[in-house]
CSV table of C-alpha atoms in Angstrom, one decimal:
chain,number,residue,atom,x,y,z
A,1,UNK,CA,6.9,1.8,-23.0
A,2,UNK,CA,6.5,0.1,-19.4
A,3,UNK,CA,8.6,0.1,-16.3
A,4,UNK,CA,8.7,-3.5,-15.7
A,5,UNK,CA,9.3,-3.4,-11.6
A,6,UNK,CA,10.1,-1.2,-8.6
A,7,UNK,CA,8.2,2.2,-7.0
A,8,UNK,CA,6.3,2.4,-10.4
A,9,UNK,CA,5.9,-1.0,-11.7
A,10,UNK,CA,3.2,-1.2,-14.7
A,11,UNK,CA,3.5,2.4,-15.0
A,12,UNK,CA,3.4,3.5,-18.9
A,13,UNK,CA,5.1,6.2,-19.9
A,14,UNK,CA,4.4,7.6,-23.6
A,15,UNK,CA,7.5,9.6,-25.2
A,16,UNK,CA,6.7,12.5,-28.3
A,17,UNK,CA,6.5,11.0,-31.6
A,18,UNK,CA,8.9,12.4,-33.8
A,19,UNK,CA,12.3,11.7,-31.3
A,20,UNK,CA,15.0,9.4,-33.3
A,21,UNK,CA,15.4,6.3,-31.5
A,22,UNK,CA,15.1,3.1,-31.6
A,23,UNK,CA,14.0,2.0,-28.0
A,24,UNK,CA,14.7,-1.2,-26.1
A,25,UNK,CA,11.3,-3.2,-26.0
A,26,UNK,CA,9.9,-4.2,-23.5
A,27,UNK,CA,10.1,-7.9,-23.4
A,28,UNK,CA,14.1,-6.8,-24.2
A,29,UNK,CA,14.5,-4.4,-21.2
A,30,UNK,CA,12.3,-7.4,-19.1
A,31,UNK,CA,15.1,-10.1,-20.0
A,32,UNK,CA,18.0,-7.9,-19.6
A,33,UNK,CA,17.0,-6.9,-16.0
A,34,UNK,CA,16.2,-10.4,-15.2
A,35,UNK,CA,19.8,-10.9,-15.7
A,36,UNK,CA,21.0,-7.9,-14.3
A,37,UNK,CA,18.5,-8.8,-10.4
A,38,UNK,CA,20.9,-11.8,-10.2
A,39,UNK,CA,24.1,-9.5,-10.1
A,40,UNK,CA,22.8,-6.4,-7.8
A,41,UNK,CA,20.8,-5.1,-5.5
A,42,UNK,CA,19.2,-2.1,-7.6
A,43,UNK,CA,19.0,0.5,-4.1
A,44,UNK,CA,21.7,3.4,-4.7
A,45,UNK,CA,23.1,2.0,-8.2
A,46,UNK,CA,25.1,4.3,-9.6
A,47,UNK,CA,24.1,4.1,-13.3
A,48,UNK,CA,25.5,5.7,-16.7
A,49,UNK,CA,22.8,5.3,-19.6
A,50,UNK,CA,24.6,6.3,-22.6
A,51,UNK,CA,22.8,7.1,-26.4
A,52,UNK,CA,19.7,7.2,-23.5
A,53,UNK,CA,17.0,8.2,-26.4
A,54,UNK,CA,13.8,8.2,-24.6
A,55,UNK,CA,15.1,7.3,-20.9
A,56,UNK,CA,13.6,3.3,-21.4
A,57,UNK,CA,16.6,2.6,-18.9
A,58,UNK,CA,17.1,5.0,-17.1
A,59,UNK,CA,13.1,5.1,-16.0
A,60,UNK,CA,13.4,1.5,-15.0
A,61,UNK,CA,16.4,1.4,-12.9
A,62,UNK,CA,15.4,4.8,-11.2
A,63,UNK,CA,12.1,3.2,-10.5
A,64,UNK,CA,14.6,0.0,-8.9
A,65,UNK,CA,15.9,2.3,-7.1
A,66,UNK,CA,19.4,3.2,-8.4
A,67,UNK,CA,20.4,7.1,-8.0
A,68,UNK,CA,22.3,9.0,-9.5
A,69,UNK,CA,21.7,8.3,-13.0
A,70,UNK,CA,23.5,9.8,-15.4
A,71,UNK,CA,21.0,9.7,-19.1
A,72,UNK,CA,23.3,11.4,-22.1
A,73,UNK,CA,22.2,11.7,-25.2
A,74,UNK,CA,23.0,14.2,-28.7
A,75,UNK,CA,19.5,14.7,-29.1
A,76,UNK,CA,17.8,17.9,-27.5
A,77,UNK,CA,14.1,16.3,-27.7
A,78,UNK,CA,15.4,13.8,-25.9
A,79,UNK,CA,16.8,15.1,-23.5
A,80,UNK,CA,14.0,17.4,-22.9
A,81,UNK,CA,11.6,14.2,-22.9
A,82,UNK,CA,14.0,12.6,-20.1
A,83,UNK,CA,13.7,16.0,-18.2
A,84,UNK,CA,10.2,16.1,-18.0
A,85,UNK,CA,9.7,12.5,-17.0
A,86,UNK,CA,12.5,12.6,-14.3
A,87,UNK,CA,10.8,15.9,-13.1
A,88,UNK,CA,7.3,14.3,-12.5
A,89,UNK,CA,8.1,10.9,-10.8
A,90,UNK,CA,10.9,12.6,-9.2
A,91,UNK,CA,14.0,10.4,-10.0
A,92,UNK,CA,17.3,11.2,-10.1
A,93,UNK,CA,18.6,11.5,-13.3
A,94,UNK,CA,20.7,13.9,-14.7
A,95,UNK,CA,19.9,14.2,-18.4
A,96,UNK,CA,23.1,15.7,-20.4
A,97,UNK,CA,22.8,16.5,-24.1
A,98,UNK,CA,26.3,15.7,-25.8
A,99,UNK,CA,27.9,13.5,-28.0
A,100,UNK,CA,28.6,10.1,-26.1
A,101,UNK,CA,32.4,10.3,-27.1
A,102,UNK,CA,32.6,13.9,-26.0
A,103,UNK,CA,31.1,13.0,-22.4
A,104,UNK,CA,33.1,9.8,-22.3
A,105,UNK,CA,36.5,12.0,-23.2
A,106,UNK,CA,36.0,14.3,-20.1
A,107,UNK,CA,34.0,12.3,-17.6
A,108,UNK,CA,35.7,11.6,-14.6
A,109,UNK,CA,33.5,9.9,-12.7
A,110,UNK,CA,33.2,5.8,-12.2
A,111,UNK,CA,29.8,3.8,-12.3
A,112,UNK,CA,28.7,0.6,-11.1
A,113,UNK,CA,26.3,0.2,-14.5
A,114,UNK,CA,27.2,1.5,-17.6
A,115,UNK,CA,24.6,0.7,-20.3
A,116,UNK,CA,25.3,1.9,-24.2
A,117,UNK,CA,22.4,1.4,-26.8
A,118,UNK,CA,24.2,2.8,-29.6
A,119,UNK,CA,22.6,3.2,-33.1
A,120,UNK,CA,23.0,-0.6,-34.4
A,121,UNK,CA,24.3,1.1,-38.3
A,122,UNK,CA,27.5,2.5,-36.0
A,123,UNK,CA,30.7,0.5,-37.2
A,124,UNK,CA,32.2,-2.0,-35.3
A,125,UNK,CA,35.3,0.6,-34.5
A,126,UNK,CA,32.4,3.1,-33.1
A,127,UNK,CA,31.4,0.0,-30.7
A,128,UNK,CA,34.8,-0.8,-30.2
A,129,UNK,CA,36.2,2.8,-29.1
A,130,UNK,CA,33.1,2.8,-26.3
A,131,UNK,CA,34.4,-0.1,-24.3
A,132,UNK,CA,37.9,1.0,-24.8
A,133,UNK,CA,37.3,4.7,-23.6
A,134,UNK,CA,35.2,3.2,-20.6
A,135,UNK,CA,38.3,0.9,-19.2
A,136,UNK,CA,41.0,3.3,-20.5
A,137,UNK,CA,39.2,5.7,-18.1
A,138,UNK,CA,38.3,3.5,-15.5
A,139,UNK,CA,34.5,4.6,-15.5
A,140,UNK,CA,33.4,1.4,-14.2
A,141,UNK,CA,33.4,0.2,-10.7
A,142,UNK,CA,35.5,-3.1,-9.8
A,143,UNK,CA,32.3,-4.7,-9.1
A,144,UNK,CA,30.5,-3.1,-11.9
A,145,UNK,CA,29.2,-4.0,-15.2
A,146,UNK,CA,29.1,-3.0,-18.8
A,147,UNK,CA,26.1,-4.2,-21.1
A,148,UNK,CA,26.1,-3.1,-24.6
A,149,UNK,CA,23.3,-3.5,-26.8
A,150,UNK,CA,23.8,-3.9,-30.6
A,151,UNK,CA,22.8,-6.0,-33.8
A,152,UNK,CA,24.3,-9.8,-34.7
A,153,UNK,CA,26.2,-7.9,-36.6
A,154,UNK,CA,28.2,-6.3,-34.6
A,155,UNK,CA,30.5,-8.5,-32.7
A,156,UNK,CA,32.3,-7.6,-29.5
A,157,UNK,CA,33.4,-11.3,-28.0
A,158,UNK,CA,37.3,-10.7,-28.5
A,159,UNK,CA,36.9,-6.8,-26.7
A,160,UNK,CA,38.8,-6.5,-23.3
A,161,UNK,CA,36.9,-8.0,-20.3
A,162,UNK,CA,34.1,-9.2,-22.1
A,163,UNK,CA,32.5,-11.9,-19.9
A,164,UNK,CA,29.4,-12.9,-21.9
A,165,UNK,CA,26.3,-12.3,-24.2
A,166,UNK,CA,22.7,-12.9,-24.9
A,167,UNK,CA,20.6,-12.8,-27.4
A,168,UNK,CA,16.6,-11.9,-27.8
A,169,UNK,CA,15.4,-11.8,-31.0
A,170,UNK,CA,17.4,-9.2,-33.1
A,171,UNK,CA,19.0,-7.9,-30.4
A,172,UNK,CA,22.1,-8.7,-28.4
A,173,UNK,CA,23.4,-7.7,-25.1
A,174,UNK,CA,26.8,-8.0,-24.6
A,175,UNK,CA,28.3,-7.8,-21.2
A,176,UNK,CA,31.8,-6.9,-19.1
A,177,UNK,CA,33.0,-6.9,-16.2
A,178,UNK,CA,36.7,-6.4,-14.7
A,179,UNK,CA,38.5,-9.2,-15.0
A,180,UNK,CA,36.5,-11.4,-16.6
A,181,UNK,CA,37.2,-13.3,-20.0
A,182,UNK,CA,34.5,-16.0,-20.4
A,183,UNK,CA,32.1,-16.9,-22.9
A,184,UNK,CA,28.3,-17.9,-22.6
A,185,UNK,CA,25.7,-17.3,-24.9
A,186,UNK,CA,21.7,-18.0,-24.3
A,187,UNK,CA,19.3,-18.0,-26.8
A,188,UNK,CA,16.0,-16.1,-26.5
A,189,UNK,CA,13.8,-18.8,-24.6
A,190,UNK,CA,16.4,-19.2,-21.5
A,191,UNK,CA,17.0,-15.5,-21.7
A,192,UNK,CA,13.0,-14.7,-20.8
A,193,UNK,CA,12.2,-16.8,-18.1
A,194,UNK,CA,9.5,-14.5,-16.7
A,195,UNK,CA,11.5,-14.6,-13.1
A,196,UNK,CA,11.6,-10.9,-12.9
A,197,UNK,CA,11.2,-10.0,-9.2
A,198,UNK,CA,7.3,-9.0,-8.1
């Protein structure tokens, strides 16, 4: 995997074989922040990367930038990998191993990101208890955002302040904010527009 910008832009970074996860690609994690650069300034982000798997996210908006990040995930190898990495480029992410719904039942802390890759075989109730724990809770900032990634076959568009999606290839990014309660959907060729920042 590649961090697409910031401090280490271009830098690869190769996880363990073996780790279960299915990681954002590239030219996914490349679209998503394109949309994400015309919403914030990256510098001091305070970001929650939850089901974090290899630390994808979490690399790239540490290398934006954005501290403290928060990366939990039920996997120890993992969590080890996200250690290490963290450790040698010297970000500023705490890696937590737990179960998501365990951390998300005792956190008290808000965020201005909150980004969930859950396993895309979950049921929709398993997606739907996420964004209902994070609002219930009031984890995210006023200002903030919530992206969920998941399959067409999950469908989130009726969840509380769900503001919009977009779609590249099989996957789907779904995103909330406070208040918000529109609809708009891109397809893959207006969601890549190769306008990331240099």
């Amino acid at each position: 995997m590649r961090i697409i910008s910031g401090k280490y832009k271009g830098r690869r970074i190769f996880p363990p074989k073996g780790l279960p996860v299915r990681p954002t690609t590239d030219m996914s994690k490349e679209a998503l922040f394109n949309v994400l650069n015309n919403h914030f300034n990256f510098e001091g982000l305070k970001v929650l990367d939850l089901f974090a798997g290899t630390g994808n996210i979490s690399f790239e908006f540490a290398s934006r930038g954005s501290t403290p990040i928060t990366a939990v995930d039920a996997d120890f190898g993992c969590i080890k990998f996200i250690k290490q990495v963290a450790s040698e480029y010297d970000f500023n992410i705490a890696a937590t191993k737990s179960d998501v719904f365990t951390f998300l039942e005792r956190n008290k802390a808000s965020y201005d990101i909150i980004f969930a890759d859950p396993p895309y075989a979950l049921d929709q109730a398993t997606f739907e208890k996420i964004i209902l724990l994070v609002f219930e809770k009031d984890m995210l900032q006023e200002d903030g955002m919530m992206i969920i990634e998941h399959s067409k076959y999950t469908k989130l568009d009726h969840m509380i302040h769900f503001y919009f999606k977009k779609s590249y290839g099989g996957s789907i990014f779904s995103f909330f904010e406070i208040g918000k309660s529109n609809e708009e959907e891109i397809e893959d060729e207006d969601l890549f527009d190769g306008s990331e920042e240099e």
